[in-house]
Coordinates of C-alpha atoms and ligand atoms in Angstrom, one line a residue:
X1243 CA 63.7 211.2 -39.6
X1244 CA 64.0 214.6 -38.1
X1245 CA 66.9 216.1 -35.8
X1246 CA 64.8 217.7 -32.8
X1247 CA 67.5 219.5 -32.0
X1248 CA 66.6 223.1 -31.5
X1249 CA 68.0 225.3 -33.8
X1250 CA 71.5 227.1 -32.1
X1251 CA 70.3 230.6 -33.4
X1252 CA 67.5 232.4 -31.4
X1253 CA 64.7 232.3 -34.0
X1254 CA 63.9 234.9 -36.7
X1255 CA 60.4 235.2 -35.2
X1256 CA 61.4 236.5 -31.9
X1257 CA 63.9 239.4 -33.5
X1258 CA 61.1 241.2 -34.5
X1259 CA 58.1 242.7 -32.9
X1260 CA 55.4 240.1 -33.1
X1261 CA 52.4 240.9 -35.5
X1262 CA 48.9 239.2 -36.1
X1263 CA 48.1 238.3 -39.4
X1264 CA 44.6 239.9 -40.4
X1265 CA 44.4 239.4 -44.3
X1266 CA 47.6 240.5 -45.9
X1267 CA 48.9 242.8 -42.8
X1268 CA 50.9 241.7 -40.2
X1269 CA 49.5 244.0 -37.5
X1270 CA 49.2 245.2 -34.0
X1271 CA 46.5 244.8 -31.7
X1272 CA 44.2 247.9 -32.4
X1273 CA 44.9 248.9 -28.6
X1274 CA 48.7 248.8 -29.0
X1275 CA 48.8 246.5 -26.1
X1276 CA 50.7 243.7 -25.7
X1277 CA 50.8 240.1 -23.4
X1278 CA 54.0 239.1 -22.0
X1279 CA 55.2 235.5 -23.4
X1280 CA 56.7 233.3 -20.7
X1281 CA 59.7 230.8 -21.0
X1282 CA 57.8 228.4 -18.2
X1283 CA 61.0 226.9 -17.2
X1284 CA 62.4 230.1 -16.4
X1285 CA 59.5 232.6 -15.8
X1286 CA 61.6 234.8 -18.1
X1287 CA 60.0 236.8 -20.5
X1288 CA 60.5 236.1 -24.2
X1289 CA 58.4 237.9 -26.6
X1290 CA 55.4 240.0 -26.2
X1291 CA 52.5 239.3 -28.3
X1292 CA 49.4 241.7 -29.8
X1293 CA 47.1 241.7 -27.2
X1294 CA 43.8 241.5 -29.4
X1295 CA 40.5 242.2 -28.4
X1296 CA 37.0 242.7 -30.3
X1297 CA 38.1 245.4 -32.8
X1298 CA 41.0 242.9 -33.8
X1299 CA 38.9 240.2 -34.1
X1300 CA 36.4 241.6 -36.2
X1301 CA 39.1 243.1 -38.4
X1302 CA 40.2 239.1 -39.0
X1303 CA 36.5 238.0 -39.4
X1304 CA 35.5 240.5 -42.2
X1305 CA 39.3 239.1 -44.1
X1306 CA 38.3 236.0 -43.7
X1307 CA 34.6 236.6 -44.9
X1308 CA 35.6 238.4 -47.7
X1309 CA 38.1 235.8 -49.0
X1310 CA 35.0 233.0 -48.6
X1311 CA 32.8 234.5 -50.4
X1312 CA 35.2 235.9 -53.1
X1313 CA 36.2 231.9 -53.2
X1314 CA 39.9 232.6 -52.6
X1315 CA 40.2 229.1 -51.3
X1316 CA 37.2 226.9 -51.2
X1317 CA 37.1 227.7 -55.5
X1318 CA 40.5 226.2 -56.2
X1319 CA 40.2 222.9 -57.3
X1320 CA 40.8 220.2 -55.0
X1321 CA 44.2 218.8 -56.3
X1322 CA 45.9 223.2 -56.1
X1323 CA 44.6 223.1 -52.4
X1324 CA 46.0 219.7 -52.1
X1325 CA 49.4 221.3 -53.3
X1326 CA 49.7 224.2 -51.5
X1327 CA 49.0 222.4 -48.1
X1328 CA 51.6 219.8 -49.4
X1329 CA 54.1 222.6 -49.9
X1330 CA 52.6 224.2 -46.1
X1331 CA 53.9 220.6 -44.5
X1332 CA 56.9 220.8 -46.9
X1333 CA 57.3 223.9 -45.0
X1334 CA 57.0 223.0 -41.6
X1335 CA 59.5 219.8 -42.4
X1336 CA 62.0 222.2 -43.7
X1337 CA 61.8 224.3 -40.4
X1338 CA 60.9 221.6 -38.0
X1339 CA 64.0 222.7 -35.6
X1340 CA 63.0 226.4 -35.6
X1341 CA 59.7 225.2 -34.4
X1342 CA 60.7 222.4 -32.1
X1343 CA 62.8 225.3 -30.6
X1344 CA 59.9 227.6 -30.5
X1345 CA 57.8 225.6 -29.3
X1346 CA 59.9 224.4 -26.0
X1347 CA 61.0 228.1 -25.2
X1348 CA 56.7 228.6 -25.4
X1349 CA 55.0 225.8 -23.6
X1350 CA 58.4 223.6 -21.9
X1351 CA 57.5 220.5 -23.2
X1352 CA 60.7 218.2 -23.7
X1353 CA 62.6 218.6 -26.9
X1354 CA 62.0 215.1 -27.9
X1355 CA 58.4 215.3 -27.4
X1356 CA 58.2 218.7 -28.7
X1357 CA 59.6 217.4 -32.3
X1358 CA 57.9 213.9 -32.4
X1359 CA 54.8 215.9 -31.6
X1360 CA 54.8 218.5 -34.4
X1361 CA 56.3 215.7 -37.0
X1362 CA 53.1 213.6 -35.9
X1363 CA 51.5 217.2 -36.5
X1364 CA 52.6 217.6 -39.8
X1365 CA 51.7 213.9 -41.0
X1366 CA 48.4 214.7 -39.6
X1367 CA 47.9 218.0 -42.0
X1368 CA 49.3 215.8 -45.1
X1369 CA 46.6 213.2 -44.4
X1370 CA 43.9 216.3 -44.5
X1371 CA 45.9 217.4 -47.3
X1372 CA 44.9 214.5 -49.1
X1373 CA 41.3 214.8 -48.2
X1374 CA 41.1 218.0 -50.3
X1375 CA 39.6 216.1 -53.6
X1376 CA 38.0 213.2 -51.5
X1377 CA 35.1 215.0 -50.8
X1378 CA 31.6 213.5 -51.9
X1379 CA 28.4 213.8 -52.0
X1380 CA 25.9 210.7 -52.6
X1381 CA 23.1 210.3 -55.2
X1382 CA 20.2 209.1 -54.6
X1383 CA 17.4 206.7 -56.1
X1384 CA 14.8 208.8 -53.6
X1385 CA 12.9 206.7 -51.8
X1386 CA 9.1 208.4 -52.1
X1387 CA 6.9 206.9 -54.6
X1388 CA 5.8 209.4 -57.2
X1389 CA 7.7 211.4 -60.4
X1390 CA 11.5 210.4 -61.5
X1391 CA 14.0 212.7 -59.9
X1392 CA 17.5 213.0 -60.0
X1393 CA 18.6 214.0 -56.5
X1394 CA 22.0 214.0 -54.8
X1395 CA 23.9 215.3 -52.1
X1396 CA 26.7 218.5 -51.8
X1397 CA 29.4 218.8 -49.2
X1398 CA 30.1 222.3 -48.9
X1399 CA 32.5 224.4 -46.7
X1400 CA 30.8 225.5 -43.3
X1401 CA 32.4 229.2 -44.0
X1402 CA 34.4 231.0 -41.7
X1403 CA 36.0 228.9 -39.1
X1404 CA 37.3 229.5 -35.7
X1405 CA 39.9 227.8 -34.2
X1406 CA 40.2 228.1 -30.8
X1407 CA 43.8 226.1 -29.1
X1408 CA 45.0 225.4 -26.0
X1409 CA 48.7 225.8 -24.7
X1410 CA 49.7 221.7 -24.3
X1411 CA 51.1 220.9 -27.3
X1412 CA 50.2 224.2 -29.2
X1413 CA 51.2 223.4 -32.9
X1414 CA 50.0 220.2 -33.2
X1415 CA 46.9 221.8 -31.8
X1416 CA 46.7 224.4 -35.0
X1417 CA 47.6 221.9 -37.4
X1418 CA 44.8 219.3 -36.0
X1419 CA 42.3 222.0 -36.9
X1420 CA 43.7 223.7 -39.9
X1421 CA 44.4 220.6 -42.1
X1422 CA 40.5 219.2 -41.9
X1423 CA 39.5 223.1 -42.1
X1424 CA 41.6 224.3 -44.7
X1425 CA 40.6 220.6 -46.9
X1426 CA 36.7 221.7 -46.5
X1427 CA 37.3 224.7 -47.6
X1428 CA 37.0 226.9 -44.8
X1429 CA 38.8 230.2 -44.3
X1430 CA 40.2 230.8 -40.8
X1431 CA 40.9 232.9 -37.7
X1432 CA 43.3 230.8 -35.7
X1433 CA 43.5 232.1 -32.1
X1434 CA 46.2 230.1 -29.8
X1435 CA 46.4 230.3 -26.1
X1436 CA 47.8 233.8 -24.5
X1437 CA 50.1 231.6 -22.8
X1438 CA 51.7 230.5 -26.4
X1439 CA 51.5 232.4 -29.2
X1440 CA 54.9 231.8 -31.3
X1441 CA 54.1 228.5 -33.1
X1442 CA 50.8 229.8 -34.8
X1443 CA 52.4 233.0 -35.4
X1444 CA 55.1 231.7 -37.8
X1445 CA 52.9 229.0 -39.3
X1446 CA 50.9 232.2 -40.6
X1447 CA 54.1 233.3 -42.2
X1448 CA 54.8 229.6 -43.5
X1449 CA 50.7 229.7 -44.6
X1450 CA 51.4 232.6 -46.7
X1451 CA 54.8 231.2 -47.9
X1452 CA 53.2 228.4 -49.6
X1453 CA 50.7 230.1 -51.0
X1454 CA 47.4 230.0 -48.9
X1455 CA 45.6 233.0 -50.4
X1456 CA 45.7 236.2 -48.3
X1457 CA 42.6 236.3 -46.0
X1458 CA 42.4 233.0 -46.4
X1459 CA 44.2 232.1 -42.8
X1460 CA 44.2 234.7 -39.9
X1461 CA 45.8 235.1 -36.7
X1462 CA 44.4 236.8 -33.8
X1463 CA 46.7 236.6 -30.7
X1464 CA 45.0 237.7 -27.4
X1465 CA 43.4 236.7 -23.8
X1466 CA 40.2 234.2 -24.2
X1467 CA 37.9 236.2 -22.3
X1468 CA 38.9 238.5 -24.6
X1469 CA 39.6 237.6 -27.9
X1470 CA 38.5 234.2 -27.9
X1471 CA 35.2 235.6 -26.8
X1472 CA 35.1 237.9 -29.2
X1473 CA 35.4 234.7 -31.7
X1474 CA 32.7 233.0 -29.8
X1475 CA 30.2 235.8 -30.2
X1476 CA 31.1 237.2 -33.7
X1477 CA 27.4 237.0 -36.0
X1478 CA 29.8 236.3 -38.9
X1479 CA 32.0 233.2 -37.6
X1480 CA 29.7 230.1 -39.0
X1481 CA 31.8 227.5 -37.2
X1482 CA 34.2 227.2 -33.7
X1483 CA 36.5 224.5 -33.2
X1484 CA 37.6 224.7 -30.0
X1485 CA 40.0 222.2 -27.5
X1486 CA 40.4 223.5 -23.6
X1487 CA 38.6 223.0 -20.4
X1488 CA 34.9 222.3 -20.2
X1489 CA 34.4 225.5 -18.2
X1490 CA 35.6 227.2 -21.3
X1491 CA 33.6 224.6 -23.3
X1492 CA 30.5 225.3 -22.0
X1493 CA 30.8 229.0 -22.0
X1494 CA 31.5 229.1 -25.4
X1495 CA 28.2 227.0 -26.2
X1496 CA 26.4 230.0 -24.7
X1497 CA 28.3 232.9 -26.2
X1498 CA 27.8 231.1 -29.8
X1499 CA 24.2 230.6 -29.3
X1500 CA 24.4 234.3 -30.6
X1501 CA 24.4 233.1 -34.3
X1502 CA 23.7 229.1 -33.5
X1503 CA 27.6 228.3 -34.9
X1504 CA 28.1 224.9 -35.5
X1505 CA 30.7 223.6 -32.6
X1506 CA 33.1 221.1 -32.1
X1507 CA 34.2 221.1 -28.5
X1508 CA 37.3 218.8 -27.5
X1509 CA 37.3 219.2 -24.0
X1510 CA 38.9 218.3 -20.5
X1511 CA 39.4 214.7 -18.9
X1512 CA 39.9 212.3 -15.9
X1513 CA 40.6 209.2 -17.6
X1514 CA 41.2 205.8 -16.2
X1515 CA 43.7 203.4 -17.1
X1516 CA 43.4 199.4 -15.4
X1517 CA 46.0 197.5 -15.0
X1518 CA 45.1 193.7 -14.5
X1519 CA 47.0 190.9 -12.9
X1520 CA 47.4 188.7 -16.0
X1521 CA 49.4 192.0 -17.6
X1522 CA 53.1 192.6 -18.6
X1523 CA 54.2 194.5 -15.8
X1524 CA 57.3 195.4 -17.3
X1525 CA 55.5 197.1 -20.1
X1526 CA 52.1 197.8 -17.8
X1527 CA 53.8 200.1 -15.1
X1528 CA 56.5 202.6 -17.0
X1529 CA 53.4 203.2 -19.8
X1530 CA 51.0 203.5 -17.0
X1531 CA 53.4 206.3 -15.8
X1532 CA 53.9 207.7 -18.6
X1533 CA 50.1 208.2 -19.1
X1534 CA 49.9 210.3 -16.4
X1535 CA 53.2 212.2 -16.5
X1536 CA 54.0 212.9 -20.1
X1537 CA 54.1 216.5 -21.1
X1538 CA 53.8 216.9 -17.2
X1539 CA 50.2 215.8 -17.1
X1540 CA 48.8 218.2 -19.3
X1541 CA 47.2 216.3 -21.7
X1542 CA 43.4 216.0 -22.2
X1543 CA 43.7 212.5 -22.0
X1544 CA 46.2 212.2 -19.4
X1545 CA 45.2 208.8 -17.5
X1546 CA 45.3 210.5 -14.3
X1547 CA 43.1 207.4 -12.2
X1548 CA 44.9 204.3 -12.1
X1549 CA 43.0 201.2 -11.1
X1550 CA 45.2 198.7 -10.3
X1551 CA 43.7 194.8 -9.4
X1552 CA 43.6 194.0 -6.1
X1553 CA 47.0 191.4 -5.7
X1554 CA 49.2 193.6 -8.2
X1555 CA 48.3 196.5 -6.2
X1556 CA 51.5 197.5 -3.9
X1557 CA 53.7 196.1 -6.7
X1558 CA 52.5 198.2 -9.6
X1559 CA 52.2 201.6 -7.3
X1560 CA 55.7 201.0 -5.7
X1561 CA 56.8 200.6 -9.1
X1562 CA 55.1 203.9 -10.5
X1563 CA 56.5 205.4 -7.6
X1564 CA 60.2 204.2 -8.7
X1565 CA 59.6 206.0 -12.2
X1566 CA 58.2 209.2 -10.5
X1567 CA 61.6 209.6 -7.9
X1568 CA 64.0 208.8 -10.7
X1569 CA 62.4 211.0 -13.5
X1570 CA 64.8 213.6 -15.0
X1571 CA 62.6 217.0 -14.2
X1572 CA 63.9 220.6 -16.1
X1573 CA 64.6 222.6 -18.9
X1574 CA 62.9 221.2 -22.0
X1575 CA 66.2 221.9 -23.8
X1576 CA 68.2 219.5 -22.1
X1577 CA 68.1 216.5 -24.1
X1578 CA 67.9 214.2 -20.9
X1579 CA 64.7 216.1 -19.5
X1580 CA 61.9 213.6 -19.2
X1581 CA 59.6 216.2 -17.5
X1582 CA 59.7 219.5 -18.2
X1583 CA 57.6 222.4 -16.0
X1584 CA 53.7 223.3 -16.0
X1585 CA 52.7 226.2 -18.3
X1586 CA 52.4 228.5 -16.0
X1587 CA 52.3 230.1 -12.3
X1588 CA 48.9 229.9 -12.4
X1589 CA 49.0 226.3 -13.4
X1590 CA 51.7 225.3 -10.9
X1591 CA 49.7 227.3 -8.1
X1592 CA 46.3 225.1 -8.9
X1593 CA 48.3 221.6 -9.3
X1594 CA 49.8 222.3 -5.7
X1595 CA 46.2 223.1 -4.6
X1596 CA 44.9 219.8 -5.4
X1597 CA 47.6 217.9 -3.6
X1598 CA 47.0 219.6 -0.7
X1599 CA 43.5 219.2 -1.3
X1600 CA 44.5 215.3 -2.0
X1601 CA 45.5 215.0 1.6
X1602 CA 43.3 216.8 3.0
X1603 CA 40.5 214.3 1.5
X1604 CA 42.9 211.9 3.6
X1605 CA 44.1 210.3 0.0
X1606 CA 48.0 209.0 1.2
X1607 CA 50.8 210.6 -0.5
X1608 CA 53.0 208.1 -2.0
X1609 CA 55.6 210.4 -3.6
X1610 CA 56.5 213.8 -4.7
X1611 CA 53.6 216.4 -3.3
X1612 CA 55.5 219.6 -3.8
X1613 CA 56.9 222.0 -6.1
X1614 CA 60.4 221.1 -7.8
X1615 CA 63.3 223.8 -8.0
X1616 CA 63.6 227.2 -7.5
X1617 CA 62.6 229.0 -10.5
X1618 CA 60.3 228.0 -13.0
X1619 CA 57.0 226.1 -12.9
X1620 CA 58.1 222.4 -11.7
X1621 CA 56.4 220.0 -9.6
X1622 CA 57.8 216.9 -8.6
X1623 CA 56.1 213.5 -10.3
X1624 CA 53.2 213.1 -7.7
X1625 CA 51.6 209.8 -6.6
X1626 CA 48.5 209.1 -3.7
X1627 CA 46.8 206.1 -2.8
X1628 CA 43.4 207.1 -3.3
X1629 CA 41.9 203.4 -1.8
X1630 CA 38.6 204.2 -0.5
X1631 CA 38.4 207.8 -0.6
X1632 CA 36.3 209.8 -3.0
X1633 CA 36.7 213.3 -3.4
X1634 CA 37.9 215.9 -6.0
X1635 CA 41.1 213.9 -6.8
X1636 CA 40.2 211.1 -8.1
X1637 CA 36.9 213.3 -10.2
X1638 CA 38.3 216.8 -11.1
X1639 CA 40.4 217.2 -13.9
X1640 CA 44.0 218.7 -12.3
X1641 CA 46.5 219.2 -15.8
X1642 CA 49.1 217.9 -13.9
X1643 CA 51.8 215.0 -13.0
X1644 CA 49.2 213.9 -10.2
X1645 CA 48.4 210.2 -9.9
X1646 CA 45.6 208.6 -7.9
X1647 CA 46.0 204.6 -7.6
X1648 CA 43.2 202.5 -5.9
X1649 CA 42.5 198.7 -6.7
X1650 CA 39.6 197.2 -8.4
X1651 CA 38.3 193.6 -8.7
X1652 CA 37.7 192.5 -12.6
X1653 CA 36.0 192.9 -14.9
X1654 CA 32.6 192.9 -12.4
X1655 CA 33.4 196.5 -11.1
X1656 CA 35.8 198.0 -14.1
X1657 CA 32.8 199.5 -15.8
X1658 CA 30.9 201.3 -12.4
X1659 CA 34.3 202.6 -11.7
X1660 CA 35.8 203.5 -15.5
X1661 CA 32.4 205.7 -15.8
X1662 CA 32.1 207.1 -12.5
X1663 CA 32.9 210.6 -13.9
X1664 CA 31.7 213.4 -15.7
X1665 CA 34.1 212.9 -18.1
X1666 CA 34.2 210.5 -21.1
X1667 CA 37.5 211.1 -23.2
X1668 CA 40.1 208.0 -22.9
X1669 CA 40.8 205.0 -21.0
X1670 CA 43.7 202.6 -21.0
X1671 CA 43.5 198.6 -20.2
X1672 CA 46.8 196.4 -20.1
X1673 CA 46.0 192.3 -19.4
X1674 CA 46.9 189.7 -21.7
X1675 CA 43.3 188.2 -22.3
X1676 CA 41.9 189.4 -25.2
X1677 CA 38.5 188.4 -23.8
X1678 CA 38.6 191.4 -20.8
X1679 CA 40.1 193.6 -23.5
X1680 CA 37.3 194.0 -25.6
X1681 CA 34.8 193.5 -22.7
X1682 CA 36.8 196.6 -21.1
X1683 CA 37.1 198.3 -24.6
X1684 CA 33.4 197.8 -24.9
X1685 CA 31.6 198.7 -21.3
X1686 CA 34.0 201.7 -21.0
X1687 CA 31.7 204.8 -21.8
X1688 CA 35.1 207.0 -23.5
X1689 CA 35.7 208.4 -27.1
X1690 CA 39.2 206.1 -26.8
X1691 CA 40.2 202.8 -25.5
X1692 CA 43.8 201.9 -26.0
X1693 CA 45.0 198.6 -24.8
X1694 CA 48.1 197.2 -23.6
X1695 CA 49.7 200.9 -24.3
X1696 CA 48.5 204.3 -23.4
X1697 CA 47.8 207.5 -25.3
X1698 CA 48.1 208.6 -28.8
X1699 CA 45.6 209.0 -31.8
X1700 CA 45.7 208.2 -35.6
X1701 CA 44.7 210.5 -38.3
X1702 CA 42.5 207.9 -39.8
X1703 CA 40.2 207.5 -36.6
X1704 CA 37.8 210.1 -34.5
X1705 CA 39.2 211.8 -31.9
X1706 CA 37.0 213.0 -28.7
X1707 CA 35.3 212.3 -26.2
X1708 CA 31.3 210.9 -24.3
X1709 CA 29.4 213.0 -21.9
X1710 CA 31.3 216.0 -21.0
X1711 CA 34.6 215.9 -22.5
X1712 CA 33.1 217.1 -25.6
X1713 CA 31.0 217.5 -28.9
X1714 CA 31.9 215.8 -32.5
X1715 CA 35.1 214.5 -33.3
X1716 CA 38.1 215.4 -34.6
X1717 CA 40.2 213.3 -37.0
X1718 CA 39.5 211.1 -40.0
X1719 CA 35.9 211.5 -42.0
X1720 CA 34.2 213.0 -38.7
X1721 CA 37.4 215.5 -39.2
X1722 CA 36.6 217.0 -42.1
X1723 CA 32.6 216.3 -42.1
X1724 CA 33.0 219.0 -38.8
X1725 CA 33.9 221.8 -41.2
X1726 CA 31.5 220.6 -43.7
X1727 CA 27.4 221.4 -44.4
X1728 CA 25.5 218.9 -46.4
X1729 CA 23.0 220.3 -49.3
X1730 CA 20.5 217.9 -50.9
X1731 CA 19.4 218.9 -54.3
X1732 CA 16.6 217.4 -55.9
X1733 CA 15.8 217.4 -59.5
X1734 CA 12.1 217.1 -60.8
X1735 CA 12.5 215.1 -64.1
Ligands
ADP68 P1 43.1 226.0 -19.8 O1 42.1 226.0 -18.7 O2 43.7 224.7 -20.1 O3 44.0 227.2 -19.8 P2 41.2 227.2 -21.5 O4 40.0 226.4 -21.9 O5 41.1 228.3 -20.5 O6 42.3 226.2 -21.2 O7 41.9 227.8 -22.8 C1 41.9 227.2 -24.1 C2 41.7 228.3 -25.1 O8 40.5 228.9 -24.9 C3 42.8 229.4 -25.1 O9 43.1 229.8 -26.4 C4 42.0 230.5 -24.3 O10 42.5 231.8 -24.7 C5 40.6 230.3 -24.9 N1 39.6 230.8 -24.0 C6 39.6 230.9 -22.6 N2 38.5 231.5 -22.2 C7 37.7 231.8 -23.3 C8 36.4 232.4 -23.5 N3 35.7 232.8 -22.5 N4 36.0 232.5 -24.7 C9 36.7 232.0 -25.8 N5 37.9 231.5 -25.7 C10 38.4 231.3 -24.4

């Protein structure tokens, strides 16, 4: 077991100008321009990253082309890619407190999230490590009538892979895409959020440390109409894995129409979570809260609707309500912080909009509503009463510590409400009947049910979500078979 403790030193990383990594070269954007990189907790400025653009990112697509097709990577055998990804987690164990610490000053999560998070991470990219020499093909009796032939089936890399990352739990985020990537055989151009650069930065540096070819991984830092565009229209990227906002998501199927790239799109959410009479309250109410405030909210499957049945109703929000006054709000380095501060002012600015917009729908305000502190990006834990009121709370996805509660009846109206969205990602259910679990488990229309707890995802199972929280899935076979075409061949005998 890791110490999460942040390392006591400021980090190597941030003593030094910040570079992307394009082949071999740590470089500058071609511009010379930089982003500022915010400590959200503070609004203090940290670092300042290579601002890249289109020049940059075509730069880091031609390094990573050349190192496919010169088979830098996808030509090793499967067991020395297995091994060097072995020795990248190795890697990222041995610096796991630089990182944690990196990663609170970057994004604010709390330092015991942060370094359960990125030791999940790293188990993660071991599990895709392993998937290096499991990949297989089939063969085939064919099923036509005429000749003898020996036929079969290749799994091949898809080529050059982008991997496009949000800000929420940013390393985690690289290493969820890299490890099934990097197993397939792809080389990459990994481009993290402008709002959090410093994580995929120095896992470039531990990447080439361990002996991931040159060219082989990339790193473009830079905005995402920007860069990230860039990556979305490039003729030469074959495949973009992308996790942010269906906005984003849905622009991104249009700019990479350009060259029809093969996309995986793990997008936003408004998931709902049901808590039945027959359930453990103790356990029911603090994970219920947790669902919606852990990491402050921004999670993609944060269960931000809470439908509660009818006779538990006052108990189970008055109890939510308990958690959200007493929670321990501030720096992410303070081991006591529960909650730490939205990403950004931008962030904190749109989370205040929706509770005003909250009220304004006439939604009651059952605690918190407001921002938290003086400096920094806080708001307070923030609960409403949504009974009987429809409106942009209880459909639009905030990223935020907002809650809205409102009762249901059983299991004769949990399905109309569960899928009254445009979303499809997760869903939570806590009762102790196993028959209503699995009805709910089944009539639910998400990519995740989890019962009786909330959140969390498993290397061995797909990760993603129905209807407009995404395309494909991440994690286990589907992982992998993302970053992989499939070639028959067929052999006239
Ligand atoms: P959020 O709304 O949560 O900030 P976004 O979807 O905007 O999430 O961002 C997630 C990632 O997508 C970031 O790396 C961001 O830079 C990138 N991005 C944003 N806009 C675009 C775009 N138009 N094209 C490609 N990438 C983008």
């Amino acid at each position: 077991m890791n110490d999460h403790a942040p390392s006591r030193t400021t980090p190597d990383l941030l003593q030094r100008p910040l570079r992307m990594l394009i082949g071999e070269q740590w470089v500058e954007a071609a511009s010379g321009e930089v982003l500022d990189v915010e400590n959200p907790a503070s609004g203090e400025v940290v670092a300042a990253a290579p601002r890249g653009a289109a020049a940059d990112v075509d730069q880091a697509v031609q390094a990573a082309r050349h190192s496919f097709d010169a088979g830098t990577w996808h030509r090793l055998s499967g067991v020395r890619r297995e091994r060097i990804m072995l020795r990248l987690a190795e890697l990222l164990e041995q610096h796991h407190q630089e990182l944690v610490h990196l990663e609170v000053l970057d994004c604010g999560m709390p330092i015991s999230l942060a370094g359960k998070a990125i030791e999940r991470g790293v188990d993660g990219f071991r599990y895709y490590a392993g998937m290096c020499t499991k990949i297989y093909g089939v063969t085939s009796d064919i099923s036509g009538p005429r000749a003898d032939f020996h036929a079969y089936s290749r799994c091949e890399p898809a080529g050059v892979a982008a991997l496009i990352i949000p800000w929420n739990s940013p390393l985690v985020a690289a290493l969820n895409k890299l490890g099934p990537a990097l197993a397939a055989g792809c080389s990459v151009i990994l481009k993290p959020a402008e709002q959090t650069p410093l994580t995929a930065l120095r896992l470039g540096e531990l990447a080439l440390e361990a002996g991931v070819p040159a060219g082989v991984v990339n790193i473009v830092t830079g905005l995402g109409n920007e860069a990230g565009a860039a990556l979305s229209r490039h003729p030469d990227v074959d495949k973009l894995s992308f996790t942010g906002s269906t906005a984003v998501g849905k622009q991104l199927i249009r700019d990479s129409a350009t060259n029809l790239k093969r996309l995986t799109l793990e997008l936003g959410g408004k998931s709902p979570v049901f808590i039945f009479n027959d359930a453990d309250m103790d356990k029911a109410i603090p994970r219920a809260a947790n669902a919606i405030f852990a990491n402050t909210g921004q999670i993609c499957y944060a269960g931000s609707r809470l439908y509660i049945q009818k006779e538990s109703f006052d108990r189970v929000v008055a109890g939510i309500a308990d958690i959200a006054r007493n929670m321990r709000i501030g720096d992410g380095f303070d081991p006591k912080t529960q909650m730490g501060p939205l990403i950004s002012e931008q962030q904190q600015r749109r989370v205040l909009e929706y509770i005003d917009l909250g009220v304004a729908e006439g939604a009651e305000l059952v605690e918190g509503g407001g921002r938290f502190g003086e400096s920094g990006y806080f708001v307070s834990p923030t609960v409403f009463n949504t009974t009987g009121k429809t409106g942009r709370l209880t459909q639009e996805e905030i990223f935020g510590p907002v809650l809205a509660a409102m009762p249901f009846s059983g299991l004769e109206d949990l399905a109309t409400l569960a899928n009254d969205t445009d979303y499809g990602l997760g869903a939570g259910v806590f009762t102790r009947d196993v028959g209503n679990a699995h009805m709910a488990a089944k009539l639910i229309r998400t990519g995740n049910v989890w019962v009786n707890f909330y959140g969390g995802t498993d290397k061995s199972l797909p990760f993603g979500g129905y209807k407009q929280s995404g395309w494909g899935r991440e994690g286990g076979q589907d992982g992998i078979d993302a970053f992989l075409e499939k070639k028959s061949v067929y052999i006239r005998l």
